[in-house]
Each structure stands twice: as C-alpha cells, then as structure tokens.
XYZ file of C-alpha atoms in Angstrom:
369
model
C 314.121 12.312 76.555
C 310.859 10.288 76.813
C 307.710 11.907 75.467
C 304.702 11.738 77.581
C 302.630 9.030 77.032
C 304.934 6.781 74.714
C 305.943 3.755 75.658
C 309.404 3.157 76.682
C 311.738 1.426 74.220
C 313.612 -1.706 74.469
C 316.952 -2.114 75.474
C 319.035 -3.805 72.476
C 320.275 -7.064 73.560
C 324.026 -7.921 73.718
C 325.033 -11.986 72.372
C 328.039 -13.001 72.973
C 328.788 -15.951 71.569
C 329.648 -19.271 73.734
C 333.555 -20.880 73.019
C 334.249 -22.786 75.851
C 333.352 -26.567 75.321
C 331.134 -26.308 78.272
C 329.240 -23.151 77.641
C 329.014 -24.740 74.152
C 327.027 -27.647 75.449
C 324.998 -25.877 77.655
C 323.901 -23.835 74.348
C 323.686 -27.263 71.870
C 320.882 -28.779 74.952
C 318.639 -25.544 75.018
C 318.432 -25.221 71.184
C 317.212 -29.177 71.222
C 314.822 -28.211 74.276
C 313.712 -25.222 72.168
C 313.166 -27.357 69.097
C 311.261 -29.715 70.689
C 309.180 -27.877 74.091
C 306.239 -25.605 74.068
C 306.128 -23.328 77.065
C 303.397 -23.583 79.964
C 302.802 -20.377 82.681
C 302.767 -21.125 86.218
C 302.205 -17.787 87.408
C 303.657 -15.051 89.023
C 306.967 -15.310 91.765
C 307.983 -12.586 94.127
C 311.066 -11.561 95.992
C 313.283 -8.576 97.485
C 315.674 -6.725 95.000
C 317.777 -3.735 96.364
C 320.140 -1.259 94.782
C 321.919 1.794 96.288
C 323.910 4.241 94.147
C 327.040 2.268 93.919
C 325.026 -0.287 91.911
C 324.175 1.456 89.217
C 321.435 0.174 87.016
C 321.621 -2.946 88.483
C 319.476 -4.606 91.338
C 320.556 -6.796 93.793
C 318.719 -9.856 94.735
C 318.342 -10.213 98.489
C 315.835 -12.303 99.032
C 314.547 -15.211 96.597
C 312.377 -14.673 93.732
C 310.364 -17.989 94.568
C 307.536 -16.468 96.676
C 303.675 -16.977 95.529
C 302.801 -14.037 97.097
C 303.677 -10.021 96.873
C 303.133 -9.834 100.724
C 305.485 -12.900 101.642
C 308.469 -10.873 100.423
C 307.514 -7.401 101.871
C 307.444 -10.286 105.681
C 310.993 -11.001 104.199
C 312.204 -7.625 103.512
C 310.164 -6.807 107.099
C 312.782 -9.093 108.923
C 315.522 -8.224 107.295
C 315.418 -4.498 108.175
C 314.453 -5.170 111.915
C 317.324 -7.425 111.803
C 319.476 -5.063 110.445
C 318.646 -2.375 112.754
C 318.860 -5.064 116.068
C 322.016 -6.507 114.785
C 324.182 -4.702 112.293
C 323.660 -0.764 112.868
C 325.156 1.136 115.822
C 323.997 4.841 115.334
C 320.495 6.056 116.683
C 319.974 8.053 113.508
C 320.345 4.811 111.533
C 318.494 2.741 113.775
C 315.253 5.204 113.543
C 315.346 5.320 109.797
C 315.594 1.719 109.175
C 312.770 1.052 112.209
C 310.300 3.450 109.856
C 310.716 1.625 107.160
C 309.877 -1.883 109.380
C 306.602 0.408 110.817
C 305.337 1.219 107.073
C 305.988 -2.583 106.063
C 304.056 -3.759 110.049
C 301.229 -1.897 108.108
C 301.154 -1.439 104.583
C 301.429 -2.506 101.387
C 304.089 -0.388 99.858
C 305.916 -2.741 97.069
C 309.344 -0.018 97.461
C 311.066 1.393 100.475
C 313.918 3.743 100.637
C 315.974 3.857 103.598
C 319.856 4.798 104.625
C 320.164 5.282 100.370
C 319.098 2.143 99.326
C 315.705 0.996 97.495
C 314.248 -1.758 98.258
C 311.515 -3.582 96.057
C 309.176 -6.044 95.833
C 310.171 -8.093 92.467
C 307.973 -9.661 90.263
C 308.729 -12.882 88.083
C 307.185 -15.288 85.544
C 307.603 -18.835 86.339
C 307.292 -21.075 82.927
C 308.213 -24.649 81.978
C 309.196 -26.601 79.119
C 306.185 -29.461 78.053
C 307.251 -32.543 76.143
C 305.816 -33.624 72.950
C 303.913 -36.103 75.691
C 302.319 -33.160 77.802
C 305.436 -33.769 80.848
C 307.286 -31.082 82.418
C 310.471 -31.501 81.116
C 313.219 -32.436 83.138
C 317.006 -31.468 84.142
C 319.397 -31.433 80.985
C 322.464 -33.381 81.130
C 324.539 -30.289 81.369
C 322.379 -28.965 84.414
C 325.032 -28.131 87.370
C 325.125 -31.375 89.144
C 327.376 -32.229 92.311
C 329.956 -34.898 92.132
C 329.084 -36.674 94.968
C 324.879 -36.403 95.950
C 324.534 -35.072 99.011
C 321.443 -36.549 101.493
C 321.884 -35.719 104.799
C 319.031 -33.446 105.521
C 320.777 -31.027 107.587
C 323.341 -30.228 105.429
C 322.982 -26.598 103.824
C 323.237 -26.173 100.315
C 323.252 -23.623 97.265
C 320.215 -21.453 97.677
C 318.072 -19.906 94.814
C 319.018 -16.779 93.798
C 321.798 -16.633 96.082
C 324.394 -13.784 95.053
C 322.096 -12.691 91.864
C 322.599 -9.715 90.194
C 320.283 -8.571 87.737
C 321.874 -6.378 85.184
C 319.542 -5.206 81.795
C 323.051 -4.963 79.657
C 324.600 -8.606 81.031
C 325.784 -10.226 77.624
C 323.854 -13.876 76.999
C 324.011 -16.521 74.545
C 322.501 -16.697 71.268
C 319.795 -19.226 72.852
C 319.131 -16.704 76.107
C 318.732 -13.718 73.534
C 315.927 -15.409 71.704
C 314.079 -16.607 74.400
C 314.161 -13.072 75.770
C 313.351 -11.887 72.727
C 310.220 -14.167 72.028
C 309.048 -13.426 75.695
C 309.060 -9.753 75.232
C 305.835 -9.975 73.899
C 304.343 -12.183 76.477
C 300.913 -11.691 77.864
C 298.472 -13.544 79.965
C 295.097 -14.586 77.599
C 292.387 -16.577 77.878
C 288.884 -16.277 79.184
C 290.544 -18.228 82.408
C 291.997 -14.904 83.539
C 290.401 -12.476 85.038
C 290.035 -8.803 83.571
C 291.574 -6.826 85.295
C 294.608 -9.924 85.240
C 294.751 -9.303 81.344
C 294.245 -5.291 81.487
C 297.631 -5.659 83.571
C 299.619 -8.394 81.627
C 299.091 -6.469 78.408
C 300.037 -3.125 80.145
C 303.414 -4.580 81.554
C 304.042 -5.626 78.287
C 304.384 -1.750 77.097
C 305.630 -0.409 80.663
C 308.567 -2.827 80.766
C 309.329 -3.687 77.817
C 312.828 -5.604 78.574
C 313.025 -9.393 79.859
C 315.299 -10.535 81.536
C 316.498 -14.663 82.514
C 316.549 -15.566 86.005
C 318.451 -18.617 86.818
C 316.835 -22.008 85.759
C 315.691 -23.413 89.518
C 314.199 -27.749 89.645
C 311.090 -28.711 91.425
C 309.271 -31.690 92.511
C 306.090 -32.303 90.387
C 304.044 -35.060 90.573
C 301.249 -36.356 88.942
C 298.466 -39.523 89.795
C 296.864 -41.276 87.341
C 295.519 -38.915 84.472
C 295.618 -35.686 86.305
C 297.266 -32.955 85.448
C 300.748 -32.257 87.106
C 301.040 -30.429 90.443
C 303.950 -29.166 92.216
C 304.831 -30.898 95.345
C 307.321 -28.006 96.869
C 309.400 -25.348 96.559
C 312.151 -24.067 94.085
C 315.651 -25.422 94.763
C 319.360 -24.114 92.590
C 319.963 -27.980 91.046
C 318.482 -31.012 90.380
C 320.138 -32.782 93.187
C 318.761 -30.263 95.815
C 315.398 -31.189 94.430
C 315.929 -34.758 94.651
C 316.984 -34.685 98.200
C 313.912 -32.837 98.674
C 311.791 -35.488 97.281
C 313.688 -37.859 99.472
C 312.792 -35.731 103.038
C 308.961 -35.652 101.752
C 308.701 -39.490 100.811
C 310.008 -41.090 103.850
C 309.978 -38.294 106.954
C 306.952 -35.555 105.570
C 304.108 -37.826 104.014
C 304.353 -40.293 106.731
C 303.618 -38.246 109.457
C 301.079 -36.081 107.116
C 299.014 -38.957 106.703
C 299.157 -39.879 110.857
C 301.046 -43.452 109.879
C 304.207 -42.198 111.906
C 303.525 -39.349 115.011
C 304.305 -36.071 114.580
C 305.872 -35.805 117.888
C 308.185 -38.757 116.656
C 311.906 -38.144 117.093
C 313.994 -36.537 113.765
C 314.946 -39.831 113.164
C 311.981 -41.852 112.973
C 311.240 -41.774 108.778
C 309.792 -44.319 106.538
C 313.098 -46.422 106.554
C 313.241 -46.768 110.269
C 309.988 -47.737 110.436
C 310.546 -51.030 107.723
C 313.820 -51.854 109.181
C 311.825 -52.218 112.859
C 309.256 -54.750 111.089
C 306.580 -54.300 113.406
C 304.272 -50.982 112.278
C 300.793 -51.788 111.542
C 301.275 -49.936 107.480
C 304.652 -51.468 107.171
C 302.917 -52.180 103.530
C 302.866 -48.361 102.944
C 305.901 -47.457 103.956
C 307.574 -50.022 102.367
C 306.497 -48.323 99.037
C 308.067 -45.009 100.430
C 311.323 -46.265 101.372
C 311.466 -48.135 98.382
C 310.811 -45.557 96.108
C 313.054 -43.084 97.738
C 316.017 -45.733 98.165
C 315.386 -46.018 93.850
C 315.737 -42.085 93.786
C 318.862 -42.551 95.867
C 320.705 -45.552 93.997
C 319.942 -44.197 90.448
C 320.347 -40.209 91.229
C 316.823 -40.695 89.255
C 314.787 -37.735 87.821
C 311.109 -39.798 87.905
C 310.073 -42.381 90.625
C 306.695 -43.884 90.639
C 305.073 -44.339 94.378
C 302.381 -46.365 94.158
C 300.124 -45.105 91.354
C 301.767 -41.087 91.735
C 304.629 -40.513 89.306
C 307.257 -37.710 90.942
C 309.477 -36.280 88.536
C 311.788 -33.493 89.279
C 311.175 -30.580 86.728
C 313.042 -27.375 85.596
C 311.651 -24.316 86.166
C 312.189 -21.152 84.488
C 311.781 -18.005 85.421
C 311.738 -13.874 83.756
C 311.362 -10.412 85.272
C 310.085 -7.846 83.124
C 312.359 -4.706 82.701
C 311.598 -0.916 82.641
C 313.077 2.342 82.312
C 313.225 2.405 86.518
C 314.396 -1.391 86.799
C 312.625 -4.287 87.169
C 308.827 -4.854 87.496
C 307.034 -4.533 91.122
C 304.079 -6.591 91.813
C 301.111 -5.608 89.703
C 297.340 -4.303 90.803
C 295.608 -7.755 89.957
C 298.448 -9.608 91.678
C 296.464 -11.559 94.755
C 297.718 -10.646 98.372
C 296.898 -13.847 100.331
C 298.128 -12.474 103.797
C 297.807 -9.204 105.561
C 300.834 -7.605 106.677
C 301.553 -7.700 110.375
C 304.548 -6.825 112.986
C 306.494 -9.956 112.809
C 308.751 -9.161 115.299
C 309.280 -7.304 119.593
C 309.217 -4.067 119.776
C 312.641 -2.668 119.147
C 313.467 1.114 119.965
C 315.846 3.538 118.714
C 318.495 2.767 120.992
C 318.561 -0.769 120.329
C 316.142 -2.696 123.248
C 314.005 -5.110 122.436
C 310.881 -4.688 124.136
C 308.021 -6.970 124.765
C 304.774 -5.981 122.239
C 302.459 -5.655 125.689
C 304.725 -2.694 127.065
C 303.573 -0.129 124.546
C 305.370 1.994 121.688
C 306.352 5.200 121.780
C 306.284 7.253 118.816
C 309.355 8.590 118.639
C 311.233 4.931 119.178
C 310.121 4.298 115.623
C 310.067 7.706 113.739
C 312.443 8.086 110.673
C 315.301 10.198 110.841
C-alpha cells in the first residue's frame, strides 16, 4: 500500500537476453552508438493511448506519439470518437455517451476521457537523438528495418509510426534497452534556457513516474546550411526509407512550389524533374540542383545529400514515455497548448444524423448516457 506523500517506486526491469543472430546485431550496433553518442532533447511528443479492462496494465496506442502539441492529439482523439459514434456504433445509448465525450473535447482541455469503459489519454513523450563525436545527428544503423526494394511512388501507403503499439511497463528488453531506460530514469530538463515552472515539472515527473519506457526508434529529415545548427525539415516516419522518400516529395514537388518557381495550382505531376526534362523554365538552374540531388538520394538509397549549400541527412529519432503507478505520463502543466480546442466536425445527434452547425443543437442530442 502506498503511503501518502512518498513517491512511487520503480518497477524492476526484466532483460532478456538477445540469441537470434539478428537480435544479436541489432544489440552489437546500439552498444557502439552508446559508446560513441551523447544524447540531445528535442522536446516533448504527444499522442492518444487507450486501455479498457481487457488490457490490463497496458495502454494501447491509437493515435501517434509524434504530435508537438497536447491539443493536436485531444483534435485526434476528437475525430476519432465522432467517427466512431457516426460510423461504427448502432445503439442510441452508445451514441450519446461517446457524443459527450466529443462535446467535453469541442471545449476543453481534459488530457483523459472515459467513455463505453475505455480511457482515453493524452500521452506524453521525450524525443532525443544520438550526436556524433562531430556535433551530427546520427543516422540509421545498418541493422535499421530497411525494405528490400525502396519504394517512391508518393501515393503508395506505408508503415505508420506507432502503428499497432502496445505499451506494456513489464515487456522484457535487451541488455542495451534496460540501460538506456535505466540511465533515463533520472532525466530532467536543466538549464537557465527553461523556464521555471518547465523545470518545477521535469523534476516532479521524475518522482511521479518514475518508470521509462522505449518507444520505437522513428527517422527524420534534418537539415542543416552552412554553420547553423540542425533543424528538422518534417515529420516522424517508422524507417529510414519512409524518410527518404519524404525528402524526395519535399525536394522536387514541396520546395518548388514553396518558393513560387513552380504554381501551386500546378497539376500532381508537375515536380522539379518535369520541369528540367521540359528545358524551358526560367530557374531551370534551381531545379536542376533539386532533381539532381533527389535523383542522388534515389540511386544511392543515401542517408545525406547536399542541395546547394544545405546538407539533408535523414536522422534517428528516439523517443520515452515516463511511467507511473496509473500508466503512462499525460501532458504536463508547463507543456505549451498552441491551439484552442474547437468542434472539428457537423453536428451529429443521438440517433445518428449529421446536421449542419447553422441548424442549432439540442441538448439532449449530445448528453451522456
């Protein structure tokens, strides 16, 4: 029985030890990555975890821990209950309890829900990276999942981030994952380039939820001009190659059209390479350098291109959540909401109609059961 006011204890950590030849090498390339990398903090990721009373202690992950804000992922777990209650539910008592929970998230900021027996939470991460001896982010290991044959084509859907997770606090790891859990246990924010109440926070969660867990290692496009430091150019993506093709999309068919060389009303089709193999566009210099660089990323499956006098390098990223006696952390006080929340979606009553926002609501079309 916990005592009031002591902190909760640690879990003990289970290692199991790795025997397959892959699993082996997987373990031999983080223990030269740990032997060589310091760590550097990004900052904070959010995302939806739920569990219902089948799960257990677990939480499942159903909606990606790669958002930069706590309110983004209440908009995600927003949709997914309207959604749920439009598409997938065919009582009226269901429908009303699953539309009060999408009225309290139109509104406020509540970082848990309950509804129909299952929690629903707003997750909170970590997002680190290996540095170099050089200062670089480091970049994918050979043994990083990698498909057999790339994939380009821009339509094409892929492995998502997160997809399927289940975070469990008792999950056997490797030797390698238990110490790095271990060593980020005591992980807190410092510095005079955080704000107080930032630190007050970090050094509370490190009591509170005492536990880390490993998320799954994610790749990102980072890129850096001249001396600067390096920024991130996009999102999280599951492997290297996802991140690549990424890189690809923003070279030849994003920048161009950011910058006003190519229309953004051109067709899907119209890209970088289109552009030099028609000759005739005033830049054809500049987007000769994009096509180039991005046909280099293609030929070589490369993890580093240089456009011009930017170097883009695609970097892993890793990821924690912090884990307490209730599961894992929510967002914190100091964590910075950069949107309000808002309906994102028609009015939809208890008996399933989707209604037009300028008709009105009636109270009891969206009042829990």
């Amino acid at each position: 029985m916990k005592k009031h006011g002591v902190p909760p204890a640690a879990r003990p950590v289970l290692v199991r030890i790795p025997v397959e030849p892959v699993e082996a090498a997987i373990e031999a390339d983080a223990f030269d990555a740990a032997s060589r990398n310091k760590l550097a903090v990004r900052g904070p990721l959010f995302g939806v975890a739920a569990q219902s009373e089948a799960d257990g202690q677990r939480w499942r992950v159903i909606g990606a821990i790669t958002n930069g804000c706590p309110q983004q992922a209440r908009d995600e777990l927003q949709s997914k209950l309207w959604f749920r209650a439009k598409d997938e539910t065919e009582t009226e008592a269901e429908r009303r309890a699953l539309l009060g929970a999408v009225a309290r998230l139109e509104t406020g900021k509540p970082s848990e829900v309950t509804v129909l027996g299952t929690r629903y939470r707003v997750v909170r991460a970590e997002e680190y990276a290996g540095l170099a001896p050089d200062g670089g982010v480091e970049l994918p290991r050979p043994t990083d999942p990698e498909p057999v044959l790339p994939e380009w084509t821009r339509t094409t859907e892929t492995a998502a981030v997160d997809d399927g997770l289940v975070l469990d606090p008792d999950a056997p790891v490797t030797p390698l994952q238990a110490a790095e859990m271990l060593t980020m246990r005591s992980f807190a924010y410092k510095g005079s380039r955080y704000p107080g109440n930032v630190l007050r926070d970090s050094e509370r969660a490190v009591h509170t939820h005492p536990d880390v867990l490993l998320l799954p290692t994610s790749f990102v496009v980072v890129e850096r001009t001249g001396d600067e430091r390096w920024s991130v150019g996009g999102g999280l993506h599951a492997t290297p190659q996802d991140a690549r093709r990424a890189l690809d999309f923003s070279l030849t068919w994003f920048r161009p059209r950011q910058a006003g060389v190519i229309d953004v009303t051109a067709g899907p089709d119209v890209d970088a390479r289109s552009v030099v193999a028609e000759g005739t566009h005033p830049d054809l210099a500049e987007m000769k350098v994009l096509a180039d660089a991005a046909d280099r990323l293609r030929a070589g499956r490369l993890n580093e291109v240089e456009v011009g006098d930017t170097v883009c390098r695609i970097a892993r990223s890793r990821r924690l959540v912090r884990w307490g006696p209730d599961g894992p952390e929510s967002q914190r006080p100091s964590d910075v909401t950069m949107v309000e929340p808002m309906a994102l979606h028609p009015r939809l009553d208890a008996y399933g109609v989707v209604h037009n926002r300028e008709e009105g609501t009636r109270p009891e079309d969206t009042d829990a059961a």
